[in-house]
């Protein structure tokens, strides 16, 4: 009897200990969401992050996987604040099935991230960047997003099925695709090509303003220089005139009597090499006027015309016109951000006149079909991160009823 009681007590103690230690030593959890992001900065960097469900209690043991052989750069918890505050994690690593799998315990955050360096997924031929990222799930996952960070304004020249441009920041956008109910062994392919576009709208505007300021400042310097030069030459002219007039009576007294019968010529002031102030002011005024006109032209971007924002990008042959329907991202005012949206076409080939009607959310674009397609036009506008653009459906024609 005593033996049975002892065994029962021992079993209860074991169960209690196991229940207390379970959160820290549970089987690897299926993440609520896994994000796989590739970025190219002189080398290819792959960031694999996972987020646990809210109901999971910490501490909790989980794992993330990267392609086998990848060079580990950092692994840690993401707290959502400054990057320097994100703590690194201690981990155990194993390699199986083509993956390096990192196992760790989250204690402060439900979000973890692994950063590794890759090779062979990006290439550049001097004009076009090509990305060939194919991500394979190492376990069942409810949702996976595979993304590639590209420069803002970049033009997608070869698309990936199911991918779209997502809002980024002032420097980069994200070309991404999302898959749900991903099974272990499923591959998500994000192979595409792109060309880097012009700098952001802000830098283009800043360059134009800088040119304008330089022109106006140069005109001001010339104005000041000419005025100083004219004022310094003017007293010399007056002194010469006064000296000539004072010497005239002495010359008359010293002249011979016979010379008095001839009319003595009036003394003339010495020729002055200075500029008359009136001439200087007229010339400088013209120079300043030209500088202002050039400066205004240089700083001019999209301008309103008849209730529209319009800009001519100067394509030699804009052989087709299309309309795009714009859906603003939450918090974006089309009227306030219209110039930035129109200027997404800065540096793009084959673009003519672009007009944006902020009231209706429609954009008219003249373009050359040899350089652009409806899809690339929509991607260019969407890359601003301010709107999502798509080819606009033609206006519907109301049905007519025939009365007998």
PDB file of N, CA and C in Angstrom, residues 3 9 22 24 26 40 67 88 94 99 103 136 152 161 218 270 298 313 327 340 378:
ATOM      1  N   UNK A   3       3.843   1.502  -1.064  1.00  0.00           N
ATOM      2  CA  UNK A   3       4.526   1.607  -2.359  1.00  0.00           C
ATOM      3  C   UNK A   3       3.642   2.309  -3.374  1.00  0.00           C
ATOM      4  N   UNK A   9       2.426   9.840  -5.430  1.00  0.00           N
ATOM      5  CA  UNK A   9       2.988  11.167  -5.093  1.00  0.00           C
ATOM      6  C   UNK A   9       4.068  11.554  -6.084  1.00  0.00           C
ATOM      7  N   UNK A  22       6.703  23.767 -18.994  1.00  0.00           N
ATOM      8  CA  UNK A  22       6.193  23.632 -20.361  1.00  0.00           C
ATOM      9  C   UNK A  22       6.386  24.865 -21.229  1.00  0.00           C
ATOM     10  N   UNK A  24       8.638  27.102 -21.349  1.00  0.00           N
ATOM     11  CA  UNK A  24      10.001  27.316 -21.801  1.00  0.00           C
ATOM     12  C   UNK A  24      10.498  26.201 -22.700  1.00  0.00           C
ATOM     13  N   UNK A  26       8.422  24.014 -24.646  1.00  0.00           N
ATOM     14  CA  UNK A  26       7.391  23.477 -25.529  1.00  0.00           C
ATOM     15  C   UNK A  26       7.970  23.215 -26.904  1.00  0.00           C
ATOM     16  N   UNK A  40      19.290  44.477 -51.141  1.00  0.00           N
ATOM     17  CA  UNK A  40      20.605  44.450 -51.772  1.00  0.00           C
ATOM     18  C   UNK A  40      21.336  45.726 -51.428  1.00  0.00           C
ATOM     19  N   UNK A  67      18.197  29.474 -45.617  1.00  0.00           N
ATOM     20  CA  UNK A  67      18.866  28.512 -46.498  1.00  0.00           C
ATOM     21  C   UNK A  67      20.175  28.019 -45.898  1.00  0.00           C
ATOM     22  N   UNK A  88      20.163  40.506 -28.556  1.00  0.00           N
ATOM     23  CA  UNK A  88      20.529  39.291 -29.286  1.00  0.00           C
ATOM     24  C   UNK A  88      20.063  38.069 -28.498  1.00  0.00           C
ATOM     25  N   UNK A  94      20.865  23.675 -36.050  1.00  0.00           N
ATOM     26  CA  UNK A  94      20.974  22.366 -36.684  1.00  0.00           C
ATOM     27  C   UNK A  94      20.702  22.544 -38.173  1.00  0.00           C
ATOM     28  N   UNK A  99      18.083  23.437 -44.826  1.00  0.00           N
ATOM     29  CA  UNK A  99      17.893  24.614 -43.976  1.00  0.00           C
ATOM     30  C   UNK A  99      18.904  24.623 -42.837  1.00  0.00           C
ATOM     31  N   UNK A 103      17.154  27.592 -33.162  1.00  0.00           N
ATOM     32  CA  UNK A 103      16.192  27.395 -32.079  1.00  0.00           C
ATOM     33  C   UNK A 103      16.583  28.295 -30.908  1.00  0.00           C
ATOM     34  N   UNK A 136      11.369  28.505 -49.447  1.00  0.00           N
ATOM     35  CA  UNK A 136      10.694  27.247 -49.142  1.00  0.00           C
ATOM     36  C   UNK A 136      10.413  27.166 -47.643  1.00  0.00           C
ATOM     37  N   UNK A 152      13.091  53.503 -54.136  1.00  0.00           N
ATOM     38  CA  UNK A 152      11.826  54.155 -54.459  1.00  0.00           C
ATOM     39  C   UNK A 152      11.897  54.728 -55.872  1.00  0.00           C
ATOM     40  N   UNK A 161       4.456  36.832 -60.613  1.00  0.00           N
ATOM     41  CA  UNK A 161       3.022  36.569 -60.502  1.00  0.00           C
ATOM     42  C   UNK A 161       2.539  36.738 -59.067  1.00  0.00           C
ATOM     43  N   UNK A 218      23.821  84.709 -57.814  1.00  0.00           N
ATOM     44  CA  UNK A 218      24.795  85.201 -58.789  1.00  0.00           C
ATOM     45  C   UNK A 218      24.406  86.558 -59.331  1.00  0.00           C
ATOM     46  N   UNK A 270      37.999 115.269 -69.820  1.00  0.00           N
ATOM     47  CA  UNK A 270      38.668 114.046 -70.287  1.00  0.00           C
ATOM     48  C   UNK A 270      37.662 112.919 -70.369  1.00  0.00           C
ATOM     49  N   UNK A 298      13.073  76.812 -63.247  1.00  0.00           N
ATOM     50  CA  UNK A 298      13.816  75.666 -62.708  1.00  0.00           C
ATOM     51  C   UNK A 298      13.114  75.043 -61.531  1.00  0.00           C
ATOM     52  N   UNK A 313       6.417  65.709 -69.288  1.00  0.00           N
ATOM     53  CA  UNK A 313       7.714  65.074 -69.113  1.00  0.00           C
ATOM     54  C   UNK A 313       8.494  64.978 -70.417  1.00  0.00           C
ATOM     55  N   UNK A 327      -6.100  54.741 -55.616  1.00  0.00           N
ATOM     56  CA  UNK A 327      -6.709  54.539 -54.296  1.00  0.00           C
ATOM     57  C   UNK A 327      -5.724  54.997 -53.249  1.00  0.00           C
ATOM     58  N   UNK A 340       3.665  65.154 -55.605  1.00  0.00           N
ATOM     59  CA  UNK A 340       4.587  64.042 -55.368  1.00  0.00           C
ATOM     60  C   UNK A 340       4.186  62.814 -56.183  1.00  0.00           C
ATOM     61  N   UNK A 378       1.253  51.673 -63.685  1.00  0.00           N
ATOM     62  CA  UNK A 378       0.614  51.507 -62.380  1.00  0.00           C
ATOM     63  C   UNK A 378       1.652  51.257 -61.295  1.00  0.00           C
TER      64      UNK A 378
END
